């Protein structure tokens, strides 16, 4: 198995040729449903129904599960789609039968159980389907962007987040919490340093929570000596990461910091990170910068060329 390489093939076919239990981590963002047409016969994202889209992704990720080591992690970035054809709803403008500005009519105009303008719920449909297929669904992370793409909508809030799911092959798996830990808040540090009077709200057990947290126990002095006081906390599941410009001809490149965070937590140094929807190569770029190896799979040859120029490596 070649490392630091880009495979120009359909994801499912390429995964079938990789050895079992050979990669440590997968970080990927498949094409979103009914959003773009890349003009490729075997592309994912242009299926007639959301159910067909989910079925195809489950099949790809089932093969990924075979390739992943037993202690491997799978980080999946996926966004949602609205049912309908934009502002036209169920109405097709006779002047623009193919969609406004020559765009194709949305494939999401018919989704079972959805009305026009309904949010389909693609991320959770996929997450539940993967869980049913044997994956452990360990975390639902919100990737929040302070600089999202503007939306010309007036009847709902503008979207500023996407989902990142942490899935695993086994109940026990590699996870380096310290590598992505966050600094504790100044208010938390002050609580550690200070005393705590008895009889406050959290002095006893909170219903359903069991033991009293150490930081809330009554005490006359600080809970920790200054030298022993923790300086970090476990990373929360809302990640504030802005998008970054990418000048190449790929319109859905996610920011390197997103991939870096997943890799730091989910892949040991020297390990192998796989991305079966490699695009412009952000996952590979992040892996190389963190002393990990990468394998990228990408159907579109032009994107393989972009990725190779961006990060080096071979194309097979």
CSV table of C-alpha atoms in Angstrom, one decimal:
chain,number,residue,atom,x,y,z
A,1,UNK,CA,0.0,0.0,0.0
A,2,UNK,CA,1.5,3.3,-1.1
A,3,UNK,CA,1.5,6.2,1.4
A,4,UNK,CA,1.3,9.9,0.7
A,5,UNK,CA,-0.5,9.2,-2.6
A,6,UNK,CA,-3.6,10.3,-4.4
A,7,UNK,CA,-5.8,7.6,-6.1
A,8,UNK,CA,-7.8,8.8,-9.0
A,9,UNK,CA,-10.8,6.4,-8.8
A,10,UNK,CA,-14.3,6.0,-7.5
A,11,UNK,CA,-14.2,5.9,-3.7
A,12,UNK,CA,-15.9,2.5,-3.4
A,13,UNK,CA,-13.7,0.8,-6.0
A,14,UNK,CA,-10.5,2.2,-4.5
A,15,UNK,CA,-11.4,1.3,-1.0
A,16,UNK,CA,-12.0,-2.3,-2.0
A,17,UNK,CA,-8.4,-2.6,-3.1
A,18,UNK,CA,-6.9,-1.3,0.2
A,19,UNK,CA,-5.8,-3.9,2.7
A,20,UNK,CA,-8.0,-4.6,5.8
A,21,UNK,CA,-7.3,-2.8,9.1
A,22,UNK,CA,-4.5,-0.7,7.4
A,23,UNK,CA,-5.4,3.0,8.3
A,24,UNK,CA,-5.6,4.7,11.6
A,25,UNK,CA,-8.0,7.5,10.9
A,26,UNK,CA,-10.4,8.9,8.2
A,27,UNK,CA,-11.3,12.6,7.9
A,28,UNK,CA,-13.6,13.3,5.0
A,29,UNK,CA,-16.4,15.5,3.6
A,30,UNK,CA,-18.4,13.8,0.9
A,31,UNK,CA,-20.2,15.9,-1.7
A,32,UNK,CA,-23.4,17.3,-0.1
A,33,UNK,CA,-26.7,16.1,-1.5
A,34,UNK,CA,-28.1,18.0,-4.5
A,35,UNK,CA,-25.8,20.9,-4.1
A,36,UNK,CA,-23.3,20.7,-7.0
A,37,UNK,CA,-22.9,18.8,-10.2
A,38,UNK,CA,-19.3,17.9,-10.9
A,39,UNK,CA,-20.2,16.4,-14.3
A,40,UNK,CA,-18.9,12.9,-13.4
A,41,UNK,CA,-20.9,9.8,-14.2
A,42,UNK,CA,-20.1,8.0,-10.9
A,43,UNK,CA,-20.3,11.1,-8.7
A,44,UNK,CA,-22.1,11.0,-5.3
A,45,UNK,CA,-24.6,13.8,-4.5
A,46,UNK,CA,-26.8,13.7,-7.6
A,47,UNK,CA,-29.0,10.8,-6.7
A,48,UNK,CA,-32.7,11.0,-7.4
A,49,UNK,CA,-33.7,10.8,-3.7
A,50,UNK,CA,-32.0,11.4,-0.3
A,51,UNK,CA,-32.5,7.7,0.5
A,52,UNK,CA,-30.4,6.7,-2.6
A,53,UNK,CA,-27.7,9.2,-1.5
A,54,UNK,CA,-27.6,7.8,2.0
A,55,UNK,CA,-27.5,4.2,0.7
A,56,UNK,CA,-24.5,5.0,-1.5
A,57,UNK,CA,-22.6,6.7,1.3
A,58,UNK,CA,-23.3,3.8,3.7
A,59,UNK,CA,-21.9,1.4,1.2
A,60,UNK,CA,-18.7,3.4,0.8
A,61,UNK,CA,-18.3,3.8,4.5
A,62,UNK,CA,-18.9,0.1,5.1
A,63,UNK,CA,-15.9,-0.6,3.0
A,64,UNK,CA,-14.0,2.1,5.0
A,65,UNK,CA,-14.8,0.2,8.2
A,66,UNK,CA,-13.1,-2.8,6.8
A,67,UNK,CA,-10.0,-0.7,5.9
A,68,UNK,CA,-9.9,1.1,9.3
A,69,UNK,CA,-7.9,-0.4,12.2
A,70,UNK,CA,-10.0,-1.7,15.2
A,71,UNK,CA,-8.9,1.4,17.2
A,72,UNK,CA,-9.5,3.8,14.3
A,73,UNK,CA,-11.6,6.9,14.2
A,74,UNK,CA,-13.8,8.3,11.4
A,75,UNK,CA,-14.5,12.0,11.3
A,76,UNK,CA,-17.4,12.9,8.9
A,77,UNK,CA,-18.2,16.5,7.9
A,78,UNK,CA,-21.7,16.7,6.3
A,79,UNK,CA,-24.2,19.5,5.7
A,80,UNK,CA,-28.0,19.6,5.2
A,81,UNK,CA,-30.2,20.3,2.2
A,82,UNK,CA,-33.6,22.0,1.8
A,83,UNK,CA,-36.4,20.4,0.0
A,84,UNK,CA,-37.4,22.5,-3.0
A,85,UNK,CA,-36.0,24.5,-5.9
A,86,UNK,CA,-35.0,27.7,-4.2
A,87,UNK,CA,-37.5,30.6,-4.3
A,88,UNK,CA,-39.6,28.9,-7.0
A,89,UNK,CA,-40.8,26.2,-4.7
A,90,UNK,CA,-42.9,23.8,-6.7
A,91,UNK,CA,-43.3,26.3,-9.5
A,92,UNK,CA,-41.0,26.2,-12.5
A,93,UNK,CA,-40.5,29.5,-14.2
A,94,UNK,CA,-41.3,29.0,-17.9
A,95,UNK,CA,-38.6,31.4,-18.8
A,96,UNK,CA,-36.0,29.3,-16.9
A,97,UNK,CA,-37.2,25.7,-17.1
A,98,UNK,CA,-33.7,24.5,-16.3
A,99,UNK,CA,-33.4,26.7,-13.2
A,100,UNK,CA,-32.3,30.3,-12.7
A,101,UNK,CA,-29.0,31.4,-14.4
A,102,UNK,CA,-28.9,28.1,-16.3
A,103,UNK,CA,-28.5,26.0,-13.1
A,104,UNK,CA,-30.1,22.5,-13.1
A,105,UNK,CA,-33.3,22.1,-11.2
A,106,UNK,CA,-32.7,20.9,-7.7
A,107,UNK,CA,-32.8,17.2,-7.2
A,108,UNK,CA,-34.1,17.9,-3.7
A,109,UNK,CA,-37.5,19.0,-5.0
A,110,UNK,CA,-39.0,15.6,-4.0
A,111,UNK,CA,-38.0,14.1,-0.6
A,112,UNK,CA,-40.2,11.5,1.1
A,113,UNK,CA,-42.0,13.0,4.1
A,114,UNK,CA,-40.8,16.5,3.3
A,115,UNK,CA,-42.8,19.5,2.1
A,116,UNK,CA,-41.4,22.3,-0.1
A,117,UNK,CA,-38.9,24.4,2.0
A,118,UNK,CA,-38.5,21.7,4.7
A,119,UNK,CA,-35.0,21.0,5.9
A,120,UNK,CA,-34.4,17.3,4.9
A,121,UNK,CA,-32.1,16.4,7.9
A,122,UNK,CA,-29.4,14.7,5.8
A,123,UNK,CA,-26.7,14.7,8.5
A,124,UNK,CA,-28.8,12.8,11.0
A,125,UNK,CA,-30.3,10.5,8.4
A,126,UNK,CA,-26.8,9.5,7.5
A,127,UNK,CA,-25.5,9.3,11.1
A,128,UNK,CA,-28.4,7.0,12.1
A,129,UNK,CA,-27.9,4.9,9.0
A,130,UNK,CA,-24.2,4.5,9.8
A,131,UNK,CA,-25.1,3.6,13.4
A,132,UNK,CA,-27.5,0.9,12.1
A,133,UNK,CA,-24.7,-0.4,9.9
A,134,UNK,CA,-22.5,-1.1,12.9
A,135,UNK,CA,-20.6,2.1,13.5
A,136,UNK,CA,-20.4,3.6,17.0
A,137,UNK,CA,-21.8,7.2,16.9
A,138,UNK,CA,-19.6,8.8,19.5
A,139,UNK,CA,-20.1,12.6,19.1
A,140,UNK,CA,-22.1,15.1,17.1
A,141,UNK,CA,-19.8,18.2,16.7
A,142,UNK,CA,-21.0,21.6,15.6
A,143,UNK,CA,-18.5,23.3,13.3
A,144,UNK,CA,-19.5,27.0,13.7
A,145,UNK,CA,-18.3,29.5,11.2
A,146,UNK,CA,-18.2,33.3,12.0
A,147,UNK,CA,-17.7,34.0,8.3
A,148,UNK,CA,-20.3,31.7,6.6
A,149,UNK,CA,-21.4,32.1,3.0
A,150,UNK,CA,-24.2,34.8,2.9
A,151,UNK,CA,-27.7,33.7,2.2
A,152,UNK,CA,-30.4,35.9,0.7
A,153,UNK,CA,-33.2,34.5,2.9
A,154,UNK,CA,-35.7,36.5,4.9
A,155,UNK,CA,-37.9,33.8,6.4
A,156,UNK,CA,-35.4,31.9,8.5
A,157,UNK,CA,-32.0,32.4,10.2
A,158,UNK,CA,-28.9,32.2,7.9
A,159,UNK,CA,-26.9,29.0,8.3
A,160,UNK,CA,-23.5,29.3,10.0
A,161,UNK,CA,-22.7,25.7,11.0
A,162,UNK,CA,-22.1,22.2,9.7
A,163,UNK,CA,-22.1,18.8,11.4
A,164,UNK,CA,-19.0,16.8,12.1
A,165,UNK,CA,-19.7,13.3,13.4
A,166,UNK,CA,-17.1,11.2,15.3
A,167,UNK,CA,-17.7,7.6,14.5
A,168,UNK,CA,-15.6,4.5,15.5
A,169,UNK,CA,-15.3,0.9,14.5
A,170,UNK,CA,-15.0,-0.3,18.1
A,171,UNK,CA,-16.1,0.6,21.6
A,172,UNK,CA,-12.5,1.4,22.5
A,173,UNK,CA,-10.4,3.4,20.2
A,174,UNK,CA,-7.5,5.9,19.9
A,175,UNK,CA,-8.4,9.4,21.1
A,176,UNK,CA,-5.8,11.9,22.3
A,177,UNK,CA,-7.9,14.4,24.4
A,178,UNK,CA,-4.8,16.3,25.5
A,179,UNK,CA,-3.8,17.1,22.0
A,180,UNK,CA,-6.9,19.2,21.4
A,181,UNK,CA,-7.6,20.4,25.0
A,182,UNK,CA,-8.8,24.0,25.5
A,183,UNK,CA,-7.5,26.5,28.1
A,184,UNK,CA,-9.7,26.7,31.1
A,185,UNK,CA,-11.8,29.9,31.5
A,186,UNK,CA,-10.5,32.6,33.9
A,187,UNK,CA,-13.7,32.2,36.0
A,188,UNK,CA,-12.9,28.4,36.4
A,189,UNK,CA,-9.4,29.2,37.6
A,190,UNK,CA,-10.8,31.6,40.1
A,191,UNK,CA,-13.2,28.9,41.4
A,192,UNK,CA,-10.3,26.5,41.8
A,193,UNK,CA,-8.3,29.1,43.8
A,194,UNK,CA,-11.1,30.2,46.1
A,195,UNK,CA,-12.8,28.7,49.0
A,196,UNK,CA,-16.4,27.3,48.9
A,197,UNK,CA,-19.0,27.7,51.6
A,198,UNK,CA,-21.3,24.9,52.7
A,199,UNK,CA,-25.0,24.9,51.9
A,200,UNK,CA,-24.8,26.2,48.4
A,201,UNK,CA,-26.9,24.8,45.6
A,202,UNK,CA,-24.4,22.3,44.3
A,203,UNK,CA,-23.1,21.2,47.7
A,204,UNK,CA,-25.2,18.1,47.6
A,205,UNK,CA,-25.8,15.6,44.8
A,206,UNK,CA,-27.5,16.9,41.7
A,207,UNK,CA,-30.5,14.6,40.8
A,208,UNK,CA,-29.4,12.0,38.3
A,209,UNK,CA,-25.7,13.1,38.5
A,210,UNK,CA,-24.4,11.1,41.4
A,211,UNK,CA,-21.3,12.3,43.1
A,212,UNK,CA,-20.7,15.9,44.1
A,213,UNK,CA,-18.1,17.5,41.7
A,214,UNK,CA,-14.8,18.2,43.5
A,215,UNK,CA,-14.8,21.8,42.5
A,216,UNK,CA,-18.2,22.3,44.2
A,217,UNK,CA,-17.3,20.6,47.6
A,218,UNK,CA,-17.3,22.9,50.6
A,219,UNK,CA,-13.7,23.9,51.6
A,220,UNK,CA,-11.9,26.7,53.4
A,221,UNK,CA,-9.1,27.2,50.9
A,222,UNK,CA,-8.4,26.7,47.3
A,223,UNK,CA,-9.2,23.3,45.8
A,224,UNK,CA,-5.8,23.1,44.1
A,225,UNK,CA,-2.3,24.4,44.9
A,226,UNK,CA,-1.3,26.8,42.1
A,227,UNK,CA,1.3,24.4,40.8
A,228,UNK,CA,-1.2,21.6,40.6
A,229,UNK,CA,-4.2,23.6,39.2
A,230,UNK,CA,-5.3,22.3,35.7
A,231,UNK,CA,-4.7,24.8,32.9
A,232,UNK,CA,-6.8,23.0,30.2
A,233,UNK,CA,-10.2,21.4,29.9
A,234,UNK,CA,-11.7,18.7,27.6
A,235,UNK,CA,-12.5,20.2,24.2
A,236,UNK,CA,-16.2,21.0,23.8
A,237,UNK,CA,-18.3,19.8,20.9
A,238,UNK,CA,-18.9,23.3,19.4
A,239,UNK,CA,-15.8,24.2,17.3
A,240,UNK,CA,-15.4,27.8,16.2
A,241,UNK,CA,-13.4,27.6,13.0
A,242,UNK,CA,-13.7,30.1,10.2
A,243,UNK,CA,-13.5,29.2,6.5
A,244,UNK,CA,-10.3,30.2,4.7
A,245,UNK,CA,-9.9,31.4,1.1
A,246,UNK,CA,-8.7,28.8,-1.4
A,247,UNK,CA,-7.8,30.1,-4.9
A,248,UNK,CA,-7.8,26.8,-6.6
A,249,UNK,CA,-10.8,25.6,-8.8
A,250,UNK,CA,-12.5,23.7,-6.0
A,251,UNK,CA,-15.6,25.3,-4.4
A,252,UNK,CA,-15.9,23.2,-1.3
A,253,UNK,CA,-12.5,23.1,0.4
A,254,UNK,CA,-12.8,22.9,4.2
A,255,UNK,CA,-10.3,24.8,6.4
A,256,UNK,CA,-7.1,23.0,7.3
A,257,UNK,CA,-7.7,23.7,11.1
A,258,UNK,CA,-10.8,21.5,11.0
A,259,UNK,CA,-8.9,18.6,9.5
A,260,UNK,CA,-5.9,19.2,11.9
A,261,UNK,CA,-8.2,19.1,15.0
A,262,UNK,CA,-9.6,15.7,13.9
A,263,UNK,CA,-6.2,14.3,13.1
A,264,UNK,CA,-4.6,15.4,16.3
A,265,UNK,CA,-7.3,13.8,18.3
A,266,UNK,CA,-7.9,10.7,16.2
A,267,UNK,CA,-4.6,9.6,14.7
A,268,UNK,CA,-1.2,8.9,16.4
A,269,UNK,CA,2.0,10.4,15.0
A,270,UNK,CA,3.3,8.5,12.1
A,271,UNK,CA,-0.2,7.0,11.5
A,272,UNK,CA,-2.1,6.9,8.2
A,273,UNK,CA,-5.0,9.3,7.5
A,274,UNK,CA,-7.4,8.4,4.7
A,275,UNK,CA,-9.8,10.7,2.8
A,276,UNK,CA,-12.0,8.9,0.3
A,277,UNK,CA,-13.4,12.3,-1.0
A,278,UNK,CA,-10.0,14.1,-1.2
A,279,UNK,CA,-11.1,17.1,-3.3
A,280,UNK,CA,-8.3,19.7,-3.2
A,281,UNK,CA,-6.3,17.7,-0.6
A,282,UNK,CA,-7.0,19.6,2.7
A,283,UNK,CA,-6.8,16.4,4.7
A,284,UNK,CA,-3.5,15.4,3.1
A,285,UNK,CA,-2.1,18.9,3.7
A,286,UNK,CA,-3.1,18.7,7.4
A,287,UNK,CA,-1.7,15.2,7.8
A,288,UNK,CA,1.7,16.1,6.3
A,289,UNK,CA,1.9,19.2,8.6
A,290,UNK,CA,1.3,17.0,11.6
A,291,UNK,CA,3.8,14.2,10.8
A,292,UNK,CA,1.2,11.7,9.6
A,293,UNK,CA,0.9,9.9,6.3
A,294,UNK,CA,-2.1,10.3,4.0
A,295,UNK,CA,-4.0,8.4,1.3
A,296,UNK,CA,-6.4,10.4,-0.8
A,297,UNK,CA,-9.1,9.0,-3.1
A,298,UNK,CA,-10.7,11.4,-5.6
A,299,UNK,CA,-12.9,10.7,-8.7
A,300,UNK,CA,-12.2,14.0,-10.5
A,301,UNK,CA,-8.8,14.1,-12.2
A,302,UNK,CA,-8.7,17.9,-12.2
A,303,UNK,CA,-9.0,17.9,-8.4
A,304,UNK,CA,-6.3,15.3,-8.2
A,305,UNK,CA,-4.1,17.7,-10.1
A,306,UNK,CA,-5.0,20.5,-7.8
A,307,UNK,CA,-4.2,18.4,-4.7
A,308,UNK,CA,-0.9,17.2,-6.1
A,309,UNK,CA,0.2,20.8,-6.9
A,310,UNK,CA,-0.9,21.8,-3.4
A,311,UNK,CA,0.7,19.1,-1.3
A,312,UNK,CA,2.9,17.0,-3.6
A,313,UNK,CA,2.7,13.2,-3.7
A,314,UNK,CA,1.9,10.8,-6.5
A,315,UNK,CA,-1.3,10.2,-8.4
A,316,UNK,CA,-2.3,6.6,-9.3
